[in-house]
mmCIF file with all atom_site columns, C-alpha atoms in Angstrom:
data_model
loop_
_atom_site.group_PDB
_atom_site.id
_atom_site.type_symbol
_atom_site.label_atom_id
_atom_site.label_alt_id
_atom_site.label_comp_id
_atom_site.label_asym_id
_atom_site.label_entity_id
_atom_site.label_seq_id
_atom_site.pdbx_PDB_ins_code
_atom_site.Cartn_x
_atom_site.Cartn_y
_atom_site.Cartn_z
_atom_site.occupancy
_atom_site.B_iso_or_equiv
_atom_site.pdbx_formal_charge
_atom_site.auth_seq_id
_atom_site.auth_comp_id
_atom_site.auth_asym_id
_atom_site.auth_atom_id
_atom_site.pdbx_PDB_model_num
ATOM 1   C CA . UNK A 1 1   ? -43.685  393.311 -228.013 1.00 0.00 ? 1   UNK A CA 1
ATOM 2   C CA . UNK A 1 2   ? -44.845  390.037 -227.147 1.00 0.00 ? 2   UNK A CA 1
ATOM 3   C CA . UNK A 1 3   ? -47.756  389.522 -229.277 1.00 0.00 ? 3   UNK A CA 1
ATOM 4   C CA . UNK A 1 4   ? -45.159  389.197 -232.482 1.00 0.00 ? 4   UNK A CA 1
ATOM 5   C CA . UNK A 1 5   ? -43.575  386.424 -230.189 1.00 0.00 ? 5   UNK A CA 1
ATOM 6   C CA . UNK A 1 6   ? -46.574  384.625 -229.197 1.00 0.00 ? 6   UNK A CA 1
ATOM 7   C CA . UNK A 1 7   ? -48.265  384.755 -233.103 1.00 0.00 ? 7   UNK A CA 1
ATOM 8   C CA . UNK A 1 8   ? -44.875  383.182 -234.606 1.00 0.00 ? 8   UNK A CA 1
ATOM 9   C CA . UNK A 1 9   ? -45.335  380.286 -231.340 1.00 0.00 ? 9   UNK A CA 1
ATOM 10  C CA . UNK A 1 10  ? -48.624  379.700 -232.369 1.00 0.00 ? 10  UNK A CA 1
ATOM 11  C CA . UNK A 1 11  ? -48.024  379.694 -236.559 1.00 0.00 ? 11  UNK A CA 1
ATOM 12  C CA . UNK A 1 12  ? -44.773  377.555 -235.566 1.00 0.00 ? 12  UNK A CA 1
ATOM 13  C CA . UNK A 1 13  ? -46.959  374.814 -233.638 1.00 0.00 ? 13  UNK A CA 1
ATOM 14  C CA . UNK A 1 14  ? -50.120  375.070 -236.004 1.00 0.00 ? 14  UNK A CA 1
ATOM 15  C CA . UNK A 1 15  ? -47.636  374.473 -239.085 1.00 0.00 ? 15  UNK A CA 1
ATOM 16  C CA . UNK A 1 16  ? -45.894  371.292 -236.947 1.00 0.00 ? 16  UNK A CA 1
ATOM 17  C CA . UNK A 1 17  ? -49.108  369.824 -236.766 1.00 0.00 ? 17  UNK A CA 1
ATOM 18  C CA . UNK A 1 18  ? -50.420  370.677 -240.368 1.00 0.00 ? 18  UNK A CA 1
ATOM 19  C CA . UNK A 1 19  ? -46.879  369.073 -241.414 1.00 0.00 ? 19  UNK A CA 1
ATOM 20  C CA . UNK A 1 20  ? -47.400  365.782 -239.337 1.00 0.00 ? 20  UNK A CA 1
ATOM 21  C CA . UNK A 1 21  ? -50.640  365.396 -240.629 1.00 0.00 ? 21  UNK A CA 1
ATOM 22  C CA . UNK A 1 22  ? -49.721  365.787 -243.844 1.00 0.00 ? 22  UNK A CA 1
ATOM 23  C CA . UNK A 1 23  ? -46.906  363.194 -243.795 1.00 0.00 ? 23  UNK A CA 1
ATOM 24  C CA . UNK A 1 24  ? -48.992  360.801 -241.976 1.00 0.00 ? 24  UNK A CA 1
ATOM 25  C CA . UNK A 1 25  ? -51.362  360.573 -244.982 1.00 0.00 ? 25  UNK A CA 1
ATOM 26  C CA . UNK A 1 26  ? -50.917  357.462 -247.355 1.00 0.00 ? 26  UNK A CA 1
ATOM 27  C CA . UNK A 1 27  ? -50.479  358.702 -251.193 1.00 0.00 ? 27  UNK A CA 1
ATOM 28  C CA . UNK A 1 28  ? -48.447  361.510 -250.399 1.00 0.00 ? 28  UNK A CA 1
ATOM 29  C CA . UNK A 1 29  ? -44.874  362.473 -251.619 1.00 0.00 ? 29  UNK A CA 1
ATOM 30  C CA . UNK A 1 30  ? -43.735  363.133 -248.348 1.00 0.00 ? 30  UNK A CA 1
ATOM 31  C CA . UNK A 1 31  ? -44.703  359.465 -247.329 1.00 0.00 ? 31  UNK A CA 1
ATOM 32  C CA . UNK A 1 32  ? -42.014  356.877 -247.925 1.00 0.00 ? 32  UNK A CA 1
ATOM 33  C CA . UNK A 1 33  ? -43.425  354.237 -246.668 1.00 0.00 ? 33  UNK A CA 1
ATOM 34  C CA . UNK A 1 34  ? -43.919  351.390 -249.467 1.00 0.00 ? 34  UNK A CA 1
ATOM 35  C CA . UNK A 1 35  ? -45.523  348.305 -249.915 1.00 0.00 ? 35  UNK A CA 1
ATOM 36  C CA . UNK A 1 36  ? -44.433  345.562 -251.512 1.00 0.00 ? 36  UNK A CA 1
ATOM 37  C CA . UNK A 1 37  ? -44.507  345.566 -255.327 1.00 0.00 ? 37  UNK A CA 1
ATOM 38  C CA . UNK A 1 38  ? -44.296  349.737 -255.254 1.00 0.00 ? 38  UNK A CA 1
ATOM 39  C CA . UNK A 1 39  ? -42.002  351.391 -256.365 1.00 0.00 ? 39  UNK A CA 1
ATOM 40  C CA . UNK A 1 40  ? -41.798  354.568 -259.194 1.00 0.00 ? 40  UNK A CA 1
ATOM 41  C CA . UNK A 1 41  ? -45.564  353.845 -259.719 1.00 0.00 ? 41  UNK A CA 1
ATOM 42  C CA . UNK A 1 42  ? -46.056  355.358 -255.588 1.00 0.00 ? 42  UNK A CA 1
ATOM 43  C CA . UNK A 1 43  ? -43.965  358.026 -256.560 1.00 0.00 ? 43  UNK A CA 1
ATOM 44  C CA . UNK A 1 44  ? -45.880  359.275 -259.310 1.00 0.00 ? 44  UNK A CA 1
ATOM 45  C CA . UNK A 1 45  ? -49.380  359.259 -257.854 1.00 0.00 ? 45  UNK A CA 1
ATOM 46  C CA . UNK A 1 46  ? -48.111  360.701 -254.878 1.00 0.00 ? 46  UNK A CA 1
ATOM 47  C CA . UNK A 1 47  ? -47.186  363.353 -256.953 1.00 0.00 ? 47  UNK A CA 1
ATOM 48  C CA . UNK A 1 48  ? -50.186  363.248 -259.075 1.00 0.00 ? 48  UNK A CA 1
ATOM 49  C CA . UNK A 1 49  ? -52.224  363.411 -255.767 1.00 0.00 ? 49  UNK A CA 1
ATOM 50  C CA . UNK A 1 50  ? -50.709  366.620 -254.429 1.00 0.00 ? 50  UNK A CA 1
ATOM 51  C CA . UNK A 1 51  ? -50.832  368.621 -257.596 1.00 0.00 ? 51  UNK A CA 1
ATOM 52  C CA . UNK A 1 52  ? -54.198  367.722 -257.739 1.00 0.00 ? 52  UNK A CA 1
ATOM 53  C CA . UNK A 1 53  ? -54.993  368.942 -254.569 1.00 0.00 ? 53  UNK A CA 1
ATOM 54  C CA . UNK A 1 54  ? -52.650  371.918 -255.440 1.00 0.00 ? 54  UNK A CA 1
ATOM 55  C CA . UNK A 1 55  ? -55.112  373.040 -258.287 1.00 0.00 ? 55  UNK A CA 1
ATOM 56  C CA . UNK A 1 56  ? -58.051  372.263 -256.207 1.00 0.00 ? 56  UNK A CA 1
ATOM 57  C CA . UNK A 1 57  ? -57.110  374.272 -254.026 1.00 0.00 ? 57  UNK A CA 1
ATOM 58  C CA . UNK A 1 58  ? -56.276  377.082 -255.835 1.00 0.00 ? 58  UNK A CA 1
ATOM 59  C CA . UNK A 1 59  ? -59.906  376.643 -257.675 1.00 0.00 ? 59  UNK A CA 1
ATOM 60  C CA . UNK A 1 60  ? -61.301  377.311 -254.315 1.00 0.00 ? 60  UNK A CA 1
ATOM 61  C CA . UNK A 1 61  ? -59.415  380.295 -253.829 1.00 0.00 ? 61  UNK A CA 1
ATOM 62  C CA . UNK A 1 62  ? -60.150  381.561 -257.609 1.00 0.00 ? 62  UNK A CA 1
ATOM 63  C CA . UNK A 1 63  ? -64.153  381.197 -256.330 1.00 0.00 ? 63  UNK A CA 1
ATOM 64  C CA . UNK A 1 64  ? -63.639  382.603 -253.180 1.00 0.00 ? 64  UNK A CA 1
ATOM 65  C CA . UNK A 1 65  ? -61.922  385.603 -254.718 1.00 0.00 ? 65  UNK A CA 1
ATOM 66  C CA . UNK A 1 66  ? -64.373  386.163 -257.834 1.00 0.00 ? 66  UNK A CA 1
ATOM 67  C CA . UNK A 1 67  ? -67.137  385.557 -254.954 1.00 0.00 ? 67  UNK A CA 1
ATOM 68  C CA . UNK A 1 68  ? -65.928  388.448 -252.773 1.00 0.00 ? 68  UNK A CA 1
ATOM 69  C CA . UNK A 1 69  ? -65.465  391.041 -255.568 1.00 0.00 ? 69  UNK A CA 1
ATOM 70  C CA . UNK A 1 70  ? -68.910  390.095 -257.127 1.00 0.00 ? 70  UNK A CA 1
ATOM 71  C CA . UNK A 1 71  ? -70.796  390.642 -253.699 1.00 0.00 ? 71  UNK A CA 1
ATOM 72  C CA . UNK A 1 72  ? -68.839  394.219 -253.477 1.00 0.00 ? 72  UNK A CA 1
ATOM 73  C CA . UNK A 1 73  ? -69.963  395.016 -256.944 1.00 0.00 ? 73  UNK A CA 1
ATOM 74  C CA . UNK A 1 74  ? -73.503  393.754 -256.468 1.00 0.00 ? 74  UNK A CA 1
ATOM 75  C CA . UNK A 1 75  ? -73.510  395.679 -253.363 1.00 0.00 ? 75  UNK A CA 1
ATOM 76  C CA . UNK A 1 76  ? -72.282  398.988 -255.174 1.00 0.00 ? 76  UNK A CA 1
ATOM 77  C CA . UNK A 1 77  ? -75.030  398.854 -257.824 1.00 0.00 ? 77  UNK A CA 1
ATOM 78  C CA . UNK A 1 78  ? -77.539  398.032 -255.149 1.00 0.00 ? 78  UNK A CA 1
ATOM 79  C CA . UNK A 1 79  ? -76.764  401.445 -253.237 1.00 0.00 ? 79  UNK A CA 1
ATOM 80  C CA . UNK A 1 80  ? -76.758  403.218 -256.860 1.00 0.00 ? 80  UNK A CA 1
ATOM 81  C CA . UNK A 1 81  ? -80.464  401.823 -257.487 1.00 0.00 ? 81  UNK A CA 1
ATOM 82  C CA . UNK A 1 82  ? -81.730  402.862 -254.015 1.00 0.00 ? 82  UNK A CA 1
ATOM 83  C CA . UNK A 1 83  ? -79.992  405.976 -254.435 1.00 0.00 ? 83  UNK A CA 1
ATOM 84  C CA . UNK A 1 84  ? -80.593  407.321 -257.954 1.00 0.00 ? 84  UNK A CA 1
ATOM 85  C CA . UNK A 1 85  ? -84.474  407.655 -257.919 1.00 0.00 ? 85  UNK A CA 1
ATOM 86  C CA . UNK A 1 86  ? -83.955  409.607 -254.282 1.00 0.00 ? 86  UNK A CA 1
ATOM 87  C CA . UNK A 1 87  ? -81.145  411.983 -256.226 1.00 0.00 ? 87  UNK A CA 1
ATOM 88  C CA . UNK A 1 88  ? -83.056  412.815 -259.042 1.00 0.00 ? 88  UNK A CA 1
ATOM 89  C CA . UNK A 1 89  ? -86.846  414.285 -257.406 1.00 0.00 ? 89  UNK A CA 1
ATOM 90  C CA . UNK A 1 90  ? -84.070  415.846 -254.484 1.00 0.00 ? 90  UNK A CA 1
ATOM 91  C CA . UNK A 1 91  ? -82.674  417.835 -257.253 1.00 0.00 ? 91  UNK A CA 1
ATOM 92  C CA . UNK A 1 92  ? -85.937  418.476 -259.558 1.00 0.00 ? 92  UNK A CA 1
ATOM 93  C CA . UNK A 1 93  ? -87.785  420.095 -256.372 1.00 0.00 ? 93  UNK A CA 1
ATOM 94  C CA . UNK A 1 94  ? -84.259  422.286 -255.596 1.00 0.00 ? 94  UNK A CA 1
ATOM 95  C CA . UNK A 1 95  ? -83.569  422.795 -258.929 1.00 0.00 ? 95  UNK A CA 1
ATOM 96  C CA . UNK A 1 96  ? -87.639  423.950 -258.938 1.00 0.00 ? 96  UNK A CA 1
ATOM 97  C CA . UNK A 1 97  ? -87.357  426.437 -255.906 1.00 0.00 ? 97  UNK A CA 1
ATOM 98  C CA . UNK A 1 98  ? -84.033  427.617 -256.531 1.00 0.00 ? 98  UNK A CA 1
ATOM 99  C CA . UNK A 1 99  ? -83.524  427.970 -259.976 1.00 0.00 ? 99  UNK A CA 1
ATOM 100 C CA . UNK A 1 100 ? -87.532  428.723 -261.306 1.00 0.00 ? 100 UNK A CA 1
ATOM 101 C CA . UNK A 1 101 ? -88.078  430.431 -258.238 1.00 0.00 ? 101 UNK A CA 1
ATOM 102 C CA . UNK A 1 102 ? -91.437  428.800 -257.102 1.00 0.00 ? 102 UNK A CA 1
ATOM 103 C CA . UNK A 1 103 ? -92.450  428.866 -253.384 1.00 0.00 ? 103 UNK A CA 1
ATOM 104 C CA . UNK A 1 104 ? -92.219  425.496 -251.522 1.00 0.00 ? 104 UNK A CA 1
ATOM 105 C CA . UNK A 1 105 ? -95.196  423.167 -250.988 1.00 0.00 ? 105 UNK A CA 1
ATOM 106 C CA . UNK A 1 106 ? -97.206  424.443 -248.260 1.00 0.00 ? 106 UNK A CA 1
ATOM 107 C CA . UNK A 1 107 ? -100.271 422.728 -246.045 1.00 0.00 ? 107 UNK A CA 1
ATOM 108 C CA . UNK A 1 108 ? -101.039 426.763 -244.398 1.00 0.00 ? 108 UNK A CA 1
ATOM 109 C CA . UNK A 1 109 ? -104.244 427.372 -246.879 1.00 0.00 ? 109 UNK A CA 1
ATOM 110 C CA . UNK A 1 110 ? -105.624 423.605 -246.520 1.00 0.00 ? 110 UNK A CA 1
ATOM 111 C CA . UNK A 1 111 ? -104.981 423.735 -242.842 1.00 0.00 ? 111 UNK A CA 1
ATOM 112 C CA . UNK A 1 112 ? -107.542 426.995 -242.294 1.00 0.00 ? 112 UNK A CA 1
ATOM 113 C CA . UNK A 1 113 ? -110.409 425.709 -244.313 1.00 0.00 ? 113 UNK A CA 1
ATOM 114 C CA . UNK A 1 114 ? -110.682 422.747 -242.616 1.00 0.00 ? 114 UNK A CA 1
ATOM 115 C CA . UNK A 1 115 ? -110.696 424.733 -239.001 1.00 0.00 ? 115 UNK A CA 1
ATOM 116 C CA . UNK A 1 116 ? -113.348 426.726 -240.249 1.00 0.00 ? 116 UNK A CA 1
#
């Protein structure tokens, strides 16, 4: 009940300060503070500023993205190269007892001579 209340308090106050640092920032669209002799020309690299950063941004999450679903996949055919050698004598021994029919490995014979 009150966790809901206390997340929105604390998304509402980070986002206030996000905003105020953002609008502090010189070069910004947000900022409309000029200096003498700007005018349009602010405007437009403001702009030009904070679509670059826009697309910068989404770059980074593009790479973090690709990154996270190449370390799953490299992490799936990791587990398939440990595991495939270990599947394939498992089944040639069963497939060797249970299907051919041949007794199971044993140590019994070796383990009298060499009490002898």
């Amino acid at each position: 009940m009150f966790r809901p209340r206390i997340r929105n308090r604390l998304l509402q106050r980070y986002e206030s300060q996000l905003s105020r640092q953002i609008m502090t920032r010189r070069g910004f669209s947000t900022n409309r503070s000029l200096h003498k002799g700007q005018g349009k020309e602010a405007d437009g690299e403001a702009l030009r500023t904070a679509e670059r950063r826009a697309e910068e941004a989404r770059a980074a999450e593009e790479r973090r993205e690709y990154k996270r679903r190449y370390d799953g996949a490299a992490r799936r055919w990791v587990s398939t190269i440990i595991a495939l050698p270990i599947l394939l004598v498992t089944s040639y021994y069963l497939f060797d007892r249970l299907v051919l029919g041949k007794k199971p490995k044993s140590l019994e014979k070796y383990r009298g001579e060499k009490a002898d």
